[in-house]
XYZ file of C-alpha atoms in Angstrom:
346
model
C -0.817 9.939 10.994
C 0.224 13.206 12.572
C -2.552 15.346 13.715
C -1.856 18.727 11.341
C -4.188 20.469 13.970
C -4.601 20.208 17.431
C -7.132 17.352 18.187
C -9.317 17.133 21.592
C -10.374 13.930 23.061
C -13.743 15.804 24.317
C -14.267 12.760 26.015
C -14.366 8.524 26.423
C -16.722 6.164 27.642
C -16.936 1.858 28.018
C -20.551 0.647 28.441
C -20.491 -2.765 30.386
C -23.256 -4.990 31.076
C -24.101 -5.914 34.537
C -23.684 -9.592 34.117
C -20.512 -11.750 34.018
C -19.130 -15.403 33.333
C -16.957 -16.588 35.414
C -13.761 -18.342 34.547
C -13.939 -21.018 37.167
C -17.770 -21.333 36.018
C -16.357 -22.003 32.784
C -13.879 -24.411 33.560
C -16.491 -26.526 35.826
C -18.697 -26.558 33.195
C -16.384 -27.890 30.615
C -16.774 -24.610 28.446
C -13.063 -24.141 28.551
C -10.452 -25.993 29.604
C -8.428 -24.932 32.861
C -4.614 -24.473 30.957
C -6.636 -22.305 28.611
C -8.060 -19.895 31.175
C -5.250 -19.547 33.454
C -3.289 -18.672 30.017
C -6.048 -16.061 28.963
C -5.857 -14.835 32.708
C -9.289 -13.186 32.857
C -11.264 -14.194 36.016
C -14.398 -13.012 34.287
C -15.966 -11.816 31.049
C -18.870 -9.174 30.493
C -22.135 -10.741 29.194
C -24.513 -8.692 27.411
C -28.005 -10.894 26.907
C -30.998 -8.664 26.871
C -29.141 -5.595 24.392
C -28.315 -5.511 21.033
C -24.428 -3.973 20.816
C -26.288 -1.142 18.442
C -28.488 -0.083 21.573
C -25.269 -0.487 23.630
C -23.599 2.403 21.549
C -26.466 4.283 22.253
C -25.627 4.292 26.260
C -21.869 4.885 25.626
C -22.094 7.736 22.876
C -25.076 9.224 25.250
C -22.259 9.352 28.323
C -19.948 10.750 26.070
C -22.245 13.779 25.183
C -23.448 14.363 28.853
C -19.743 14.361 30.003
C -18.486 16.586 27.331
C -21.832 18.923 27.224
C -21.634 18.681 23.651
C -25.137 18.626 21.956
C -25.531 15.743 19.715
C -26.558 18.465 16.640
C -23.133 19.692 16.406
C -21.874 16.198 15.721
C -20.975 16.079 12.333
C -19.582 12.586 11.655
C -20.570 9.529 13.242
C -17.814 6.119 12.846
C -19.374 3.443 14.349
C -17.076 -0.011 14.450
C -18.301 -3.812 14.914
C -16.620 -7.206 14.388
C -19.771 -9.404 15.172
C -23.737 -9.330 14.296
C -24.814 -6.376 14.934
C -28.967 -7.639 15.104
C -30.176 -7.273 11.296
C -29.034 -8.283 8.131
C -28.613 -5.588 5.266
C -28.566 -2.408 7.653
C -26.735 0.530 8.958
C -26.217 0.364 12.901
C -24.315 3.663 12.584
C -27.141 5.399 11.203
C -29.425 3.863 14.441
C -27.069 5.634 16.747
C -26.974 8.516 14.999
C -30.823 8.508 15.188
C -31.435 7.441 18.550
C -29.047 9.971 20.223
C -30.367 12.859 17.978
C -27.097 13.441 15.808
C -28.892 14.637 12.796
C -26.999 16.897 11.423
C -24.279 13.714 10.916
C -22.792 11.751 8.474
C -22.806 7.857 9.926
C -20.004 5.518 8.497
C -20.123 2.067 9.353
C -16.441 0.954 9.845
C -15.544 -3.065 9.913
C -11.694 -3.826 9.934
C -12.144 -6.331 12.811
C -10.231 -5.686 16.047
C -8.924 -2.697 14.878
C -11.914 -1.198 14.330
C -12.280 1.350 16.935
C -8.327 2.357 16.094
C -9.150 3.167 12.682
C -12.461 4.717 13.359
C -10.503 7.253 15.346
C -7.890 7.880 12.656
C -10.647 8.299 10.080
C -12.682 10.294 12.143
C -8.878 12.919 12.675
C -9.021 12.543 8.495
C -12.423 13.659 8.050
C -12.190 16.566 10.455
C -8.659 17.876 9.068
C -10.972 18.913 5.962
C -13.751 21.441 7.408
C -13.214 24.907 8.548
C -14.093 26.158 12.427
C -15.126 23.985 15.343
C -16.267 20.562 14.725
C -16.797 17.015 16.567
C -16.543 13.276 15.496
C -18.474 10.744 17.466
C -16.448 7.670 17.179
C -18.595 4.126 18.575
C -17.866 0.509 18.999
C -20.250 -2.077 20.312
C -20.195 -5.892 20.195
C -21.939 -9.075 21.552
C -20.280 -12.574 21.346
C -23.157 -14.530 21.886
C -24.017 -18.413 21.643
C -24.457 -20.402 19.602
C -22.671 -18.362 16.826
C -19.662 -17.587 19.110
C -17.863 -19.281 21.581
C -16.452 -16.208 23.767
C -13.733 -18.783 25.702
C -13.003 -21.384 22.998
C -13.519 -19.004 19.877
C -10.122 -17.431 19.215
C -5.942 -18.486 20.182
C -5.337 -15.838 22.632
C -7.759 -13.924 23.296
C -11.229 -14.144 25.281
C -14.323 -11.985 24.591
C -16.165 -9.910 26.471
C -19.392 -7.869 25.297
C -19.024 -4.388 25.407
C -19.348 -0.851 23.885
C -17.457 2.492 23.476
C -18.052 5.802 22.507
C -15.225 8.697 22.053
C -15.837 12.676 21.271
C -12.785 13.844 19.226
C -12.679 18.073 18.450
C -10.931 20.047 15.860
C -9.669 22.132 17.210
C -8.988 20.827 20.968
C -11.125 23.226 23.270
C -8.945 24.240 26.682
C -10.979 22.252 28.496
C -10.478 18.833 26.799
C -8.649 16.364 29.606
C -6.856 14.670 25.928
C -5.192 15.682 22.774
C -4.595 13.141 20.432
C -0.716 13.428 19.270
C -0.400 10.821 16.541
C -1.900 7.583 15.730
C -0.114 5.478 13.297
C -1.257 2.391 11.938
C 0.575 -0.356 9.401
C -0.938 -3.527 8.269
C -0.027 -7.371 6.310
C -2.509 -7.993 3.765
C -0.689 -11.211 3.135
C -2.245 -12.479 6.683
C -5.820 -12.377 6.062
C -5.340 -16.140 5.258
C -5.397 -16.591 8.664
C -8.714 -15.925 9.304
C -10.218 -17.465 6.287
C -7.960 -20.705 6.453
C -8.269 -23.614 3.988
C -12.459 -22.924 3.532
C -14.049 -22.056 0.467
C -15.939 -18.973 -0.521
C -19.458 -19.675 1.629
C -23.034 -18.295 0.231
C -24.181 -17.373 3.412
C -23.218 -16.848 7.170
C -21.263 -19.572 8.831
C -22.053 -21.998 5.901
C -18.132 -23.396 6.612
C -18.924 -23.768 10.237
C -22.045 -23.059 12.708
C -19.616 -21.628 15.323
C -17.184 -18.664 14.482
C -14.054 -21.136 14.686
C -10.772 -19.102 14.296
C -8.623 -21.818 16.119
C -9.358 -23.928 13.046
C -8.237 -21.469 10.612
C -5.563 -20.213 12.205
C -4.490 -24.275 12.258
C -4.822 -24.610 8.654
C -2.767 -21.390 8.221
C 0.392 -22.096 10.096
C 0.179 -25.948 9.398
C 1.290 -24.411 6.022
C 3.430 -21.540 6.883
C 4.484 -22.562 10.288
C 4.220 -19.694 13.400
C 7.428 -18.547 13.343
C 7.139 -16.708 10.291
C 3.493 -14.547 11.906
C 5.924 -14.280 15.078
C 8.641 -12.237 13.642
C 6.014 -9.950 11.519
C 3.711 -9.396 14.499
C 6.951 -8.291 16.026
C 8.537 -5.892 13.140
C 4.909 -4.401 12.866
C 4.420 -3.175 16.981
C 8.100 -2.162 16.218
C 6.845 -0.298 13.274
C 4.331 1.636 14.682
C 5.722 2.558 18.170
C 8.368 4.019 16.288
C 5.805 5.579 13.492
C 3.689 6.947 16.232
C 6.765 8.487 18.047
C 8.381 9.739 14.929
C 4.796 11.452 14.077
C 4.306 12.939 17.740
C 7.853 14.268 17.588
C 8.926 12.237 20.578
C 12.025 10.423 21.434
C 11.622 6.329 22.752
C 13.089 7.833 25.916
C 11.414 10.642 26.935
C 10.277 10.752 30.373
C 7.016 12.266 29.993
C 6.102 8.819 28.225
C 4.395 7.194 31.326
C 3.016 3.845 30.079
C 2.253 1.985 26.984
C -1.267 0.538 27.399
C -1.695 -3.157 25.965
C -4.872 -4.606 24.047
C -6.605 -6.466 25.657
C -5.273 -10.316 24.753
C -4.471 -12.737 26.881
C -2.244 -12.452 29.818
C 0.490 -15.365 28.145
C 0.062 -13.772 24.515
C 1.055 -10.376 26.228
C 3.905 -11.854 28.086
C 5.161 -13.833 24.791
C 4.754 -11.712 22.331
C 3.580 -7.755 22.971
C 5.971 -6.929 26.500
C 9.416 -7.998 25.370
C 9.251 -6.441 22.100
C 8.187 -3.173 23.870
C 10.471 -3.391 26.537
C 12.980 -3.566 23.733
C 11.739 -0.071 22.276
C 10.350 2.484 25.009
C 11.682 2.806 28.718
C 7.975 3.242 29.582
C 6.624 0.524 31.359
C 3.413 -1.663 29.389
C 0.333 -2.231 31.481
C -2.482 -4.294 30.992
C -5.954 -3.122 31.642
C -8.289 -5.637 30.431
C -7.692 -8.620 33.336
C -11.632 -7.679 33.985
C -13.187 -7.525 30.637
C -11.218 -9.379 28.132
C -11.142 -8.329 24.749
C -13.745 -6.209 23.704
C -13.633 -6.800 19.597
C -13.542 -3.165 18.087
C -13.163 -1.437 21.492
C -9.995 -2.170 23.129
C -8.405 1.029 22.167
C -11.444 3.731 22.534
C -11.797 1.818 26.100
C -8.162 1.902 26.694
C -9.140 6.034 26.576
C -11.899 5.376 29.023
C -9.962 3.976 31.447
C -6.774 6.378 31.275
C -9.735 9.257 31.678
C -11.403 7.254 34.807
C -7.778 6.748 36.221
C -6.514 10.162 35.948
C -3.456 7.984 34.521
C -1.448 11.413 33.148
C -0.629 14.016 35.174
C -0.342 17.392 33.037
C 1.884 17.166 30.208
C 2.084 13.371 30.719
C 2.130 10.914 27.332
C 0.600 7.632 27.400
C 0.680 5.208 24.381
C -1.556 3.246 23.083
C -1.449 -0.263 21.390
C -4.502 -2.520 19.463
C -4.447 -4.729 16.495
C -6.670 -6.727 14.468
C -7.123 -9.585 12.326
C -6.122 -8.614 8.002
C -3.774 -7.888 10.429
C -3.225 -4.522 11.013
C -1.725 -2.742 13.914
C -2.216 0.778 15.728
C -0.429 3.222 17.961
C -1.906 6.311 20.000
C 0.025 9.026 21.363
C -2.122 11.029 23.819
C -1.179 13.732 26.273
C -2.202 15.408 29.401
C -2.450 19.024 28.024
C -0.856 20.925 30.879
C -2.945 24.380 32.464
C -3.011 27.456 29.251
């Protein structure tokens, strides 16, 4: 996607609870073994027991609004992205945020394409704006909580731990002057064919984790590449950060090269899945260096990208005129690429 009109990132925000598990608490306690956690590389996770990850977007898309001083009235479309329970069955959490901060002059969308969530939240939200006339905002959320029994935040997934957490980011068409972001390009590609991975050898179930009690995606990702074998996910998880690096570069008008390219910010997996799989095959495309920003919180479900904003904001990562990337994927799969910039002084 290239942005037709100039698009402001008004402003970014990652809502984390106070609490924290430890990974050496984890390993003592036999809640995940030690090779694992020195492989995921996160010496703690955030814990979120006493908040639903609905009432969490509340806190982040209410920072957003205070920072930006936009009134939550001239929102006009509210994304809000989840991978896990969001607290009731048959029910909009986008519309509670929308109601709880005041947005009602809104239209809330409920988004769920798994870890890529907040990614394509954002590049619906750029969609949805291109088509109004004059000034107008998108409130873009994420919020979830990988709690127990249901989940297993260490021994859940291959690669990744997960940490509870929530995100809110302001986008404006057109940017204002004073917006610290514009959003360049944000392409996105996906491989249908994978969702297999995810649902493995089990049937159809009637209800909620009637295949398992425990969200168990190391067992379906066994039965997967027992019959397809990893090299073959390998090699397409490869071609597709290849495809769009390159996609979001083409779209921003920007060569692999250029200098004003002064990171490429990683999702938030696990410090030997980065290593294997994400760095070499972007060291092989940009000459900007990947960095990893999620040691701290692990991944965060829907909000590794929209937090991956947060921090760059909090870091005053980009001087003027600077470009930062940005990288996420999710299970289907389907992978994402940001291309923000540092506008420099009008």
């Amino acid at each position: 996607m290239r942005t037709t009109a100039s698009v402001g990132i008004a402003a970014a925000a990652l809502w984390l609870p106070p609490k924290r598990d430890g990974a050496h608490s984890a390993v003592a306690e036999q809640r995940v073994e030690g090779n694992v956690a020195r492989d995921l590389g996160h010496p703690r996770l955030p814990v979120a027991d006493d908040i639903s990850p609905p009432e969490m977007a509340v806190l982040a898309a209410r920072q957003v609004l205070h920072g930006s001083g936009v009134a939550a009235a001239d929102v006009t479309l509210l994304l809000h992205a989840w991978m896990h329970y969001q607290g009731h069955d048959l029910w909009s959490p986008a519309h509670y945020i929308a109601h709880q901060i005041g947005a009602h002059n809104t239209v809330p969308v409920g988004i769920q394409q798994i870890c890529n969530g907040g990614a394509a939240a954002l590049e619906l939200a750029v969609a949805r704006l291109s088509l109004a006339e004059g000034s107008r905002h998108a409130l873009v959320t994420t919020a979830d909580r990988f709690t127990a029994p249901g989940f297993d935040r260490w021994r859940s997934d291959y690669g990744a731990a997960y940490g509870d957490a929530a995100t809110a980011v302001l986008l404006r068409q057109p940017a204002d002057a004073g917006d610290p972001l514009l959003l360049r390009a944000l392409h996105t590609a996906a491989a249908p064919h994978l969702e297999a991975m995810h649902r493995g050898m089990d049937p159809f179930a009637r209800l909620p984790r009637e295949n398992s009690p425990v969200v168990d995606m190391r067992r379906t990702k066994r039965d997967y590449l027992r019959d397809h074998g990893v090299a073959p996910f390998k090699k397409i998880n490869r071609e597709m950060i290849r495809c769009v690096v390159q996609g979001a570069l083409r779209d921003a008008g920007l060569a692999a090269d250029d200098p004003r390219i002064r990171f490429v910010l990683l999702p938030r997996l696990g410090l030997k899945t980065l290593r294997n799989a994400w760095i070499p095959t972007l060291n092989e495309l940009v000459a900007a260096r990947p960095v990893d920003w999620g040691s701290d919180t692990g991944h965060l479900g829907t909000g590794d990208l929209p937090a991956g904003l947060h921090e760059l904001l909090r870091r005053s990562a980009l001087g003027p005129g600077d470009i930062g990337l940005l990288l996420n994927a999710g299970a289907g799969f389907t992978w994402s690429c940001a291309v923000v910039e540092a506008p420099a002084p009008r």
